[in-house]
GROMACS .gro file of C-alpha atoms in nm:
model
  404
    1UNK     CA    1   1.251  17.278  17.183
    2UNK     CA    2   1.561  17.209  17.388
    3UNK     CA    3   1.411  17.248  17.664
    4UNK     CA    4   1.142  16.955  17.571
    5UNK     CA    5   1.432  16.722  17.432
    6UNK     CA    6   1.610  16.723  17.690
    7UNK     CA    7   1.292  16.611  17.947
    8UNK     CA    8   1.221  16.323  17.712
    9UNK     CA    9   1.577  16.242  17.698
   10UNK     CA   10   1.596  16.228  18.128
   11UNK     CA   11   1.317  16.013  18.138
   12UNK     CA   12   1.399  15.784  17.876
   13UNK     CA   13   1.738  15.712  18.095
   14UNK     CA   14   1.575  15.660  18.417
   15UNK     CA   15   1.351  15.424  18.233
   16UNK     CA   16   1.646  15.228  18.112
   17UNK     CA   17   1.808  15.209  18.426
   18UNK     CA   18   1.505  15.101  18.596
   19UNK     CA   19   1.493  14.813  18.357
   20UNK     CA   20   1.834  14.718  18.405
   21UNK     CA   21   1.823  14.651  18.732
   22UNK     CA   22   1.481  14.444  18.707
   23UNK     CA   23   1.730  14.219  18.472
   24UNK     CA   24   1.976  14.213  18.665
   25UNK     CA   25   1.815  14.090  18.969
   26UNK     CA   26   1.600  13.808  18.765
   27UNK     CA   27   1.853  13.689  18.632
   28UNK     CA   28   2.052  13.661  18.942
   29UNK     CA   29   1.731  13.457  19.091
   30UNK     CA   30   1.726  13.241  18.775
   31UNK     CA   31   2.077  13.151  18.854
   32UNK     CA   32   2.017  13.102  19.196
   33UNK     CA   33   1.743  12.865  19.118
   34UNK     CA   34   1.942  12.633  18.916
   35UNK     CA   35   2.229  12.648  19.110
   36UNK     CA   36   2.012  12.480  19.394
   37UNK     CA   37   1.825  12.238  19.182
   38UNK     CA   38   2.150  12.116  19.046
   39UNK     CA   39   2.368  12.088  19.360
   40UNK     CA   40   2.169  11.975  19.578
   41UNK     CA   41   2.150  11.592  19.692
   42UNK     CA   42   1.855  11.470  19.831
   43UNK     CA   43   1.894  11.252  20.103
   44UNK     CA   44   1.640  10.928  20.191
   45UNK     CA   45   1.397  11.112  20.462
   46UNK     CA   46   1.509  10.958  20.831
   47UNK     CA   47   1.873  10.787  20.723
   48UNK     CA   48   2.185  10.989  20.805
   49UNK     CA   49   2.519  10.980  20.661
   50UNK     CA   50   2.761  10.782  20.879
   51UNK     CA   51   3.088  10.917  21.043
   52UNK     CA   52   3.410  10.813  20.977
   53UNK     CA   53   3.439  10.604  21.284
   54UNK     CA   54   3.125  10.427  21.230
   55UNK     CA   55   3.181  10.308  20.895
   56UNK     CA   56   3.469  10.122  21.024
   57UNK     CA   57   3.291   9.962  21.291
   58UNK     CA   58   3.046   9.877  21.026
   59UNK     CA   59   3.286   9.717  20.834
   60UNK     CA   60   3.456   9.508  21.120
   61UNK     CA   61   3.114   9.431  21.270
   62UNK     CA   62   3.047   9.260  20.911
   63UNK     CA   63   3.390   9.092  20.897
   64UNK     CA   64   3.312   8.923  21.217
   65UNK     CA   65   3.554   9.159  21.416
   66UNK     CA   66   3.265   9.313  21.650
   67UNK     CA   67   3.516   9.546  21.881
   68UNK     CA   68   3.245   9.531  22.130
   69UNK     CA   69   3.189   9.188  22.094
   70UNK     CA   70   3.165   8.991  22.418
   71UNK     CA   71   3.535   8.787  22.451
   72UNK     CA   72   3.475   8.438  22.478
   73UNK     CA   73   3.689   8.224  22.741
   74UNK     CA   74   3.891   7.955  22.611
   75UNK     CA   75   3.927   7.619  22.775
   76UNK     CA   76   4.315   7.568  22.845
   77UNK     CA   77   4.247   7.146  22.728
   78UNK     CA   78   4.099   7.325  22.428
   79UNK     CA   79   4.456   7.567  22.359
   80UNK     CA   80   4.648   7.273  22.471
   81UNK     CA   81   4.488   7.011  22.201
   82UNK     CA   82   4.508   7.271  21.942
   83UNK     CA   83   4.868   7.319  22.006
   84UNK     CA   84   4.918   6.955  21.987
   85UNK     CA   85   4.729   6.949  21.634
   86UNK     CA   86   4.984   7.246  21.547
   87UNK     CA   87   5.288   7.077  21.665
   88UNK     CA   88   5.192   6.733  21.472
   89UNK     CA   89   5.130   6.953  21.150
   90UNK     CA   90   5.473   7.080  21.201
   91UNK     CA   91   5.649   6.719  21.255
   92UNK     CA   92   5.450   6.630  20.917
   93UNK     CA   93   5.554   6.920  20.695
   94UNK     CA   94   5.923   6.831  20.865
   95UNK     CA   95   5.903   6.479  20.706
   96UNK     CA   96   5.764   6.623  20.388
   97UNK     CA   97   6.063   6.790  20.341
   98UNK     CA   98   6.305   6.556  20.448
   99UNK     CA   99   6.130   6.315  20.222
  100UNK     CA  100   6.156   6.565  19.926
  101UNK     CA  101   6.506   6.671  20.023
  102UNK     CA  102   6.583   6.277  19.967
  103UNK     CA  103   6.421   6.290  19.639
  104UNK     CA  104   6.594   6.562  19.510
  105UNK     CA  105   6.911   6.414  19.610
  106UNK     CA  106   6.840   6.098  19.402
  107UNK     CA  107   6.739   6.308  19.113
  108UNK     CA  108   7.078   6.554  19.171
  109UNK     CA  109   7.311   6.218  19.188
  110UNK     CA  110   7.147   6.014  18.896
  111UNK     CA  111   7.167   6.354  18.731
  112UNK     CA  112   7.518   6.424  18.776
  113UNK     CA  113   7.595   6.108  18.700
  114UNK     CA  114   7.496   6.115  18.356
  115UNK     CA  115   7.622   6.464  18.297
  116UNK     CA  116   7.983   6.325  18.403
  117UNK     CA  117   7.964   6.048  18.185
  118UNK     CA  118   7.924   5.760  18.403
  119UNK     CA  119   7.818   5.423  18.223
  120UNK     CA  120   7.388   5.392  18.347
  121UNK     CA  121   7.348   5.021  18.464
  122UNK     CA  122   7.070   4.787  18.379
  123UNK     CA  123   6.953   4.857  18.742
  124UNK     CA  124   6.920   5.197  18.696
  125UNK     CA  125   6.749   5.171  18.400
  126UNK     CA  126   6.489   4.934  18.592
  127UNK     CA  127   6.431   5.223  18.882
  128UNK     CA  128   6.327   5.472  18.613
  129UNK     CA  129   6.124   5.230  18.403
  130UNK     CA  130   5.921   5.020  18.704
  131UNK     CA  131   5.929   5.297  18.956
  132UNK     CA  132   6.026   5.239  19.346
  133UNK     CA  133   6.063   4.938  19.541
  134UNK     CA  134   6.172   4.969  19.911
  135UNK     CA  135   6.428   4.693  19.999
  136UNK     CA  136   6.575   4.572  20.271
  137UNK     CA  137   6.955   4.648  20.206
  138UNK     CA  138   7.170   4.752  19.978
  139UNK     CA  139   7.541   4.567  20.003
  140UNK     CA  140   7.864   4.698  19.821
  141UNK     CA  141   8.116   4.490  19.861
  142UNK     CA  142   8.445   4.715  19.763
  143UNK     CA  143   8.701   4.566  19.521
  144UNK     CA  144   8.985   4.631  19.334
  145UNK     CA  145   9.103   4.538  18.942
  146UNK     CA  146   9.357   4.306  19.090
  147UNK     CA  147   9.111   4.096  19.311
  148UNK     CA  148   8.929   3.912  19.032
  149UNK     CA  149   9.031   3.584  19.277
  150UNK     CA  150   8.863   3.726  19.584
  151UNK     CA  151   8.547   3.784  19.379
  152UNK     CA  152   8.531   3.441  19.232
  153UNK     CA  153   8.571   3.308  19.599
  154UNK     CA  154   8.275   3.505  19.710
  155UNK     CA  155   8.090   3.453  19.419
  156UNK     CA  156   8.151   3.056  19.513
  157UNK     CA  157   8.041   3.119  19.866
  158UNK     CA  158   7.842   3.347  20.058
  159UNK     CA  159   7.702   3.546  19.740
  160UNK     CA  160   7.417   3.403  19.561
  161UNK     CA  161   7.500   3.336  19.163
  162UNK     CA  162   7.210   3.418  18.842
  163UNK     CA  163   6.888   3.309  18.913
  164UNK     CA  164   6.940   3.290  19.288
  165UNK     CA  165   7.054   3.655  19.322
  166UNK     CA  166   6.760   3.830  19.139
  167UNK     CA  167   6.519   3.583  19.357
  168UNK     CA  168   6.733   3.710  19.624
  169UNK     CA  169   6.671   4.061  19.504
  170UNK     CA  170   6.275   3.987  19.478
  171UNK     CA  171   6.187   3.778  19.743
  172UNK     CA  172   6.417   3.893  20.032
  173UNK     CA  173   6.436   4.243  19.893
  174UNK     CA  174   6.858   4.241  19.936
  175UNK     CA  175   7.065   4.345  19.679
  176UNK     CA  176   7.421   4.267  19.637
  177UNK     CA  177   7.686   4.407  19.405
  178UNK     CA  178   8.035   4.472  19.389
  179UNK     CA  179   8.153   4.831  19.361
  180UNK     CA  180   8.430   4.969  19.160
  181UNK     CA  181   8.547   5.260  18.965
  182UNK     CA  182   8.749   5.326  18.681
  183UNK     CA  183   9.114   5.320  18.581
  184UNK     CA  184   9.272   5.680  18.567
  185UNK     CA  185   9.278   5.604  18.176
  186UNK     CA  186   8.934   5.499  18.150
  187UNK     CA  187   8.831   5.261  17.826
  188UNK     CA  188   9.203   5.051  17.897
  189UNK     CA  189   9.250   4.761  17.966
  190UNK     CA  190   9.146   4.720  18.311
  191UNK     CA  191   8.833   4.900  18.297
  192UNK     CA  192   8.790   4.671  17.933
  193UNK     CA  193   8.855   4.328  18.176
  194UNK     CA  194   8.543   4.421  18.486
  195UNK     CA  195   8.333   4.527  18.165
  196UNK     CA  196   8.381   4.139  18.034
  197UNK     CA  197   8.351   4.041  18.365
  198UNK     CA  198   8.022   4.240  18.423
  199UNK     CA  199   7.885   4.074  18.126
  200UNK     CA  200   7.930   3.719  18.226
  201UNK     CA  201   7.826   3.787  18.567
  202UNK     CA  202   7.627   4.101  18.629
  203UNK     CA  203   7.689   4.146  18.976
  204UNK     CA  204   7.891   4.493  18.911
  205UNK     CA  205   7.812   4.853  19.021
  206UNK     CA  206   8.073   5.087  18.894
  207UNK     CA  207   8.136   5.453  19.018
  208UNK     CA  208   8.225   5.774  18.833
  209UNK     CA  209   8.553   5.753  19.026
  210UNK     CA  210   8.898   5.674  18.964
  211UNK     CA  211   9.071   5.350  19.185
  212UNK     CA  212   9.336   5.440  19.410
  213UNK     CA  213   9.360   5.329  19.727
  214UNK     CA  214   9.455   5.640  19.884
  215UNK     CA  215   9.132   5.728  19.699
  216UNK     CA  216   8.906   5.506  19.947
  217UNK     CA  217   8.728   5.779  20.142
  218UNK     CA  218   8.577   5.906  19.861
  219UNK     CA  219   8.521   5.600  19.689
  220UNK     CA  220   8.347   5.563  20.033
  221UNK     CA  221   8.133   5.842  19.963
  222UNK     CA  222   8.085   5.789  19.571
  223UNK     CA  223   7.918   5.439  19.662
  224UNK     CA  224   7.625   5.583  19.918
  225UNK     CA  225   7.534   5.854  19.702
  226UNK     CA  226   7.521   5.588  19.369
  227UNK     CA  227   7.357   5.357  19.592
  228UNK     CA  228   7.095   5.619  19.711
  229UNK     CA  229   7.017   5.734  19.388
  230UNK     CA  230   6.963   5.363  19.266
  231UNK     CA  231   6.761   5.183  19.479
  232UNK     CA  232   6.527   5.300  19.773
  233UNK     CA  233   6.651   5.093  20.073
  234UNK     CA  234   6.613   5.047  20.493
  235UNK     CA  235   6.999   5.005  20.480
  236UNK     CA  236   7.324   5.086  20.280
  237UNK     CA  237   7.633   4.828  20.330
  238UNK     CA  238   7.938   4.843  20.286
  239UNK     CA  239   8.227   4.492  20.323
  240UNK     CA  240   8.550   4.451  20.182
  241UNK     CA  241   8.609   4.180  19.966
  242UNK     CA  242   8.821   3.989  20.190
  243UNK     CA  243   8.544   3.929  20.420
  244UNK     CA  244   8.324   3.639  20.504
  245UNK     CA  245   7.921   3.768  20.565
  246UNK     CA  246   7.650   3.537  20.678
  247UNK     CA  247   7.386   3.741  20.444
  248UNK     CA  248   7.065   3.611  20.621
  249UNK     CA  249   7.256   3.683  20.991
  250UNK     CA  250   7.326   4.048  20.882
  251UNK     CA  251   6.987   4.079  20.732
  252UNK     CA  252   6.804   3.943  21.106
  253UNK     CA  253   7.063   4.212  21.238
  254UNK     CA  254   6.972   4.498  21.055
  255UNK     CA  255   6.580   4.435  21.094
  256UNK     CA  256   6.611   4.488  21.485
  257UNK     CA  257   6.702   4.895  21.430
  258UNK     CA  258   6.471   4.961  21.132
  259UNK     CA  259   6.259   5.196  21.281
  260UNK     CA  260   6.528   5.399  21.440
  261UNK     CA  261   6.619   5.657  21.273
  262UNK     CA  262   6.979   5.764  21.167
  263UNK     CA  263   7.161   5.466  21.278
  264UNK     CA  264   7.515   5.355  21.190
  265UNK     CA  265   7.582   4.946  21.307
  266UNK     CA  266   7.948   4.823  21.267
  267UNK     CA  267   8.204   4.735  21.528
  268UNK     CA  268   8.276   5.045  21.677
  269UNK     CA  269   8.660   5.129  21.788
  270UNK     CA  270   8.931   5.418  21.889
  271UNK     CA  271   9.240   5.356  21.732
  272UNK     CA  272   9.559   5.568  21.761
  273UNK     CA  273   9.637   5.866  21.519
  274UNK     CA  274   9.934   5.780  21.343
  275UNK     CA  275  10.130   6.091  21.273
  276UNK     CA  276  10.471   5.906  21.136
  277UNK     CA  277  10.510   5.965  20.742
  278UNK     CA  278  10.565   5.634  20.528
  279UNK     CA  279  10.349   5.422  20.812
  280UNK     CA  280  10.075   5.245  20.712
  281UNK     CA  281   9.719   5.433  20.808
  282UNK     CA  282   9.923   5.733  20.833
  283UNK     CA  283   9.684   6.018  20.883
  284UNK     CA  284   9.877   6.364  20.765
  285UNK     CA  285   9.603   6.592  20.888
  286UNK     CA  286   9.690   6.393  21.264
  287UNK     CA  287   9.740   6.774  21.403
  288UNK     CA  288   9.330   6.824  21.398
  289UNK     CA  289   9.283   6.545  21.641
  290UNK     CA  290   9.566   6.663  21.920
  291UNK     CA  291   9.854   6.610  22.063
  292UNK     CA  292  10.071   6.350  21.950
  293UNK     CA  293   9.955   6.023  22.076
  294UNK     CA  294   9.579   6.086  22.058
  295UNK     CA  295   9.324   5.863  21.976
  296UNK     CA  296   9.057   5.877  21.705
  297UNK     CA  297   8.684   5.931  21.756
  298UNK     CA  298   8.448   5.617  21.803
  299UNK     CA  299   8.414   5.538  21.460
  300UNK     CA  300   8.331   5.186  21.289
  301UNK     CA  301   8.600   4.910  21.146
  302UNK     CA  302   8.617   4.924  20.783
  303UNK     CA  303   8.562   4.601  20.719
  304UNK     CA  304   8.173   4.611  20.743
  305UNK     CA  305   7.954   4.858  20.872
  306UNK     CA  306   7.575   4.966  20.746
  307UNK     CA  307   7.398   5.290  20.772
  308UNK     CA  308   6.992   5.374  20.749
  309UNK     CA  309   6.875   5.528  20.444
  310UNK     CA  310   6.836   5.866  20.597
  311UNK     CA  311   7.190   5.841  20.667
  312UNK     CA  312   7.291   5.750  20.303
  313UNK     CA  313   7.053   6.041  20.190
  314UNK     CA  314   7.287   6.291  20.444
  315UNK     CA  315   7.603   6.189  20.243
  316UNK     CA  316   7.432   6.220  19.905
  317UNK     CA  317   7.269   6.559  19.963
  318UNK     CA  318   7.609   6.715  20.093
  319UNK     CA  319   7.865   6.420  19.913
  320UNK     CA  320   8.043   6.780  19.755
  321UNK     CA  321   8.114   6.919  20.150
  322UNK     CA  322   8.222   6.634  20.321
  323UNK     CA  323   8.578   6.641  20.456
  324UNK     CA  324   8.794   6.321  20.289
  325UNK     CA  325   9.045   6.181  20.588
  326UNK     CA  326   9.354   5.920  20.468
  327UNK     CA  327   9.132   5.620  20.631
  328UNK     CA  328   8.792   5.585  20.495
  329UNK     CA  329   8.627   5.454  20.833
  330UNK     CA  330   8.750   5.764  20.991
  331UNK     CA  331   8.596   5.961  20.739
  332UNK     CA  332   8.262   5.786  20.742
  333UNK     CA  333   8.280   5.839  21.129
  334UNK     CA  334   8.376   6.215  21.084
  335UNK     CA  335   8.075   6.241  20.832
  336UNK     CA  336   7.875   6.201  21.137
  337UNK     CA  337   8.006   6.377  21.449
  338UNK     CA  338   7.766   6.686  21.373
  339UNK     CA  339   7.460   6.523  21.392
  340UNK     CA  340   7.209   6.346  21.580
  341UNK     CA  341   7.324   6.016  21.478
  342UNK     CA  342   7.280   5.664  21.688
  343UNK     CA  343   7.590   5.420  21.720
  344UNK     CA  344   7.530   5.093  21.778
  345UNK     CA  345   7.899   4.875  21.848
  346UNK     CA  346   7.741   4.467  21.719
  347UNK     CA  347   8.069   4.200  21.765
  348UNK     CA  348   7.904   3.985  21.574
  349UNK     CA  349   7.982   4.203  21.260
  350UNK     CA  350   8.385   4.168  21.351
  351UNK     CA  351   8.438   3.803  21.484
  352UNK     CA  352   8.730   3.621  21.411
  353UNK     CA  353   8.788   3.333  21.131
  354UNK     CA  354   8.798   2.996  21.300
  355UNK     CA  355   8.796   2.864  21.543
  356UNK     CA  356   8.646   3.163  21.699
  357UNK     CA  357   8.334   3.188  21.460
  358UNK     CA  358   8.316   2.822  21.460
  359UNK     CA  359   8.241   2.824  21.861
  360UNK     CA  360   7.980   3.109  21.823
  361UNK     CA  361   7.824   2.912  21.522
  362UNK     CA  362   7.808   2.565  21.754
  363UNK     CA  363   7.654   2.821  22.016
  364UNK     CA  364   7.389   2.928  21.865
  365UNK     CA  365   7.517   3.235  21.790
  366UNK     CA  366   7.616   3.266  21.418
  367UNK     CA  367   7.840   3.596  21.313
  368UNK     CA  368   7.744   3.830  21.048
  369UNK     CA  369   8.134   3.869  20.954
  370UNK     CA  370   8.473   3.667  21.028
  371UNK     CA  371   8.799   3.810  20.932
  372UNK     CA  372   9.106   3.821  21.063
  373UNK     CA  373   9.217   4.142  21.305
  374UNK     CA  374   9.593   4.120  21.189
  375UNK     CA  375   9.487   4.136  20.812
  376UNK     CA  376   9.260   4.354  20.820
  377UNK     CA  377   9.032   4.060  20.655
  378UNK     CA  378   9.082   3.701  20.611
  379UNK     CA  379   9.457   3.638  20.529
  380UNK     CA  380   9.476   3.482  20.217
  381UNK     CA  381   9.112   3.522  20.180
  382UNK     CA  382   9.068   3.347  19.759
  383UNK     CA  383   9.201   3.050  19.939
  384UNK     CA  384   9.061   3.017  20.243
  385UNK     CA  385   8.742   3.181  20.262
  386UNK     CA  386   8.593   2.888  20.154
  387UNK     CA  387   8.701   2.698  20.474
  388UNK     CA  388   8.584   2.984  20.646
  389UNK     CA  389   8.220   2.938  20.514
  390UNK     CA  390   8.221   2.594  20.575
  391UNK     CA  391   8.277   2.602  20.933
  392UNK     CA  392   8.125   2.935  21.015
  393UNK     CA  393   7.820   2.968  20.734
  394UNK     CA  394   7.455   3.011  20.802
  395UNK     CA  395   7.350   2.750  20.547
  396UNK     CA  396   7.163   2.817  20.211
  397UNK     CA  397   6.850   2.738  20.426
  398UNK     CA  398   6.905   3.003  20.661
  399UNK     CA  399   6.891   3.269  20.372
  400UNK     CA  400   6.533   3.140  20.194
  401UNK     CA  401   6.376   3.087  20.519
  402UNK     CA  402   6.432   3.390  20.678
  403UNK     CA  403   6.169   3.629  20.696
  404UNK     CA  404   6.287   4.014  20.740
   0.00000   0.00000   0.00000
């Protein structure tokens, strides 16, 4: 009985093993079989995956970059024409900016202005409302509180009066005005006497600056940058008040260097650095220009000189970096050592009162401005500018006929 159990028993096992095995490998094919069908990627019969290097190619090919592309010779006229195109783009963008620079100075002045409290003039009011107008010039005569006589005088003579200045202003494109500050206690009295004298008038530009007349240079510099910001001219002037102008003359004058650009017209002089305290003109920075004895730099009289609009747009732009010298003529000149800037020395603008203007006039050859050299302007100007225009003045038809 044993015996028999334990045959069944043996055969039973091997039978299990056997089937074991069988299981074992199907199962191991059945795997097998879906591993394949699930990993494997069929690939379009006859197309081959690209290398690495060929795919760029590819991509450069369809860029337009064709490494093996056949280099195509370039016709130096061709490269020469194309820089010229380059260079004329560059010139343009150059303006551009210059032209942008300007207007952002205008907008930083009239800006400032206001913020600093500065009264806002009809004429500014006018810009903003009617938009630009180019004009011809722009002229500033510089005055004082006391000189209410050497305005009438001018205001009798060589400056046109109501109707006649704004046709002036229209037709000719020239506007005239006569610059001042304020008093160091502004709202008194004086500053209360140009206001009632603006109002009957209103031939006044006044600064955000305070009078003083060791305060010139910057007064100098206040009036281009107000100016600038104001009105959109070909020229900025500036004239003392004690000086005779032929307005039509200076006008003719100024047209001549209109297209040139950067160009400061007065009469153009040296005169000695004066290095004595209590002196009049004394310069107390005189050790920057020397030794003892030394001249200045060519710079124009003060008495009437005119600078282009790009020039006027210089001072306004950097008005807050621009080094203030006793003499305001010196300083203008200084203003402009650094740069690229023309000088043009006119006699007519400094010629004598009579009878040396008179002789020019009778020769044909009128003066923009008489004054005398040992007054620095006409010598007792309220009273005798009048003779002055008389014998040395254009004429009122001079002005309306001229054409500029």
């Amino acid at each position: 009985m044993s015996t028999k159990m334990k045959g069944e028993h043996s055969s039973r096992s091997f039978v299990s093993r056997k089937y074991t095995i069988l299981l074992c490998l199907g199962s191991f094919c059945v795997g097998l079989f879906f591993t394949n069908r699930m990993w494997s990627i069929p690939e379009s019969k006859g197309m081959s995956r690209p290398s690495v290097t060929e795919a760029e190619r590819l991509k450069l090919v369809s860029e337009g970059c064709n490494p093996k592309a056949k280099e195509v010779t370039r016709d130096p006229q061709a490269l020469f024409g194309q820089v010229a195109n380059t260079h004329h783009a560059l010139q343009t963008l150059d303006k551009t900016i210059s032209s942008l620079e300007m207007e952002l100075a205008a907008a930083r002045s009239a800006q400032e202005s206001l913020q600093n409290g500065a009264p806002v003039s009809d004429d500014m009011g006018k810009k903003q409302t009617q938009g630009k107008r180019r004009y011809l010039m722009v002229v500033g005569i510089n005055t004082a509180f006391s000189s209410r006589k050497r305005r009438d005088s001018i205001r009798a003579t060589w400056m046109p009066q109501g109707e006649k200045r704004k046709r002036l202003e229209e037709e000719k494109g020239i506007i005239i005005r006569f610059v001042i500050g304020h008093s160091a206690t502004a709202g008194g009295i004086l500053d209360r006497a140009i206001e009632a004298e603006d109002r009957k008038h209103g031939d006044f530009l006044r600064l955000d600056h305070v009078e003083g007349y060791l305060e010139l240079s910057g007064k100098t510099k206040t009036y281009f940058s107000t100016a600038f910001s104001m009105w959109d001219a070909d020229f900025y002037v500036k004239v003392d008040d004690d000086v005779h102008v032929n307005i039509a003359t200076l006008g003719e004058t100024l047209v001549r260097h209109r297209k040139k650009p950067r160009v400061y017209i007065g009469c153009m002089k040296s005169g000695p650095v004066l290095s004595q305290k209590g002196v009049r003109y004394h310069e107390p920075e005189y050790w920057k220009f020397g030794e003892n004895g030394n001249k200045y730099f060519r710079h124009a009289t003060g008495q009437l000189y005119a600078i282009s609009r790009d020039l006027a747009s210089y001072i306004s732009i950097n008005q807050h970096v621009l080094h203030k010298y006793a003499n305001e003529d010196v300083s203008l000149g200084a203003w402009f050592i650094g740069i690229d800037v023309k000088h043009i020395d006119d006699r007519r603008l400094c010629c004598g009162t009579p009878p040396d203007c008179e002789w020019k006039t009778q020769a044909g050859n009128i003066c923009v401005a008489s004054f005398d050299w040992s007054c620095s302007g006409i010598c007792r100007s309220a009273d005798r500018i009048k003779e002055v225009h008389r014998r040395c003045g254009e004429g009122e038809k001079a002005l309306w006929s001229a054409t500029f």
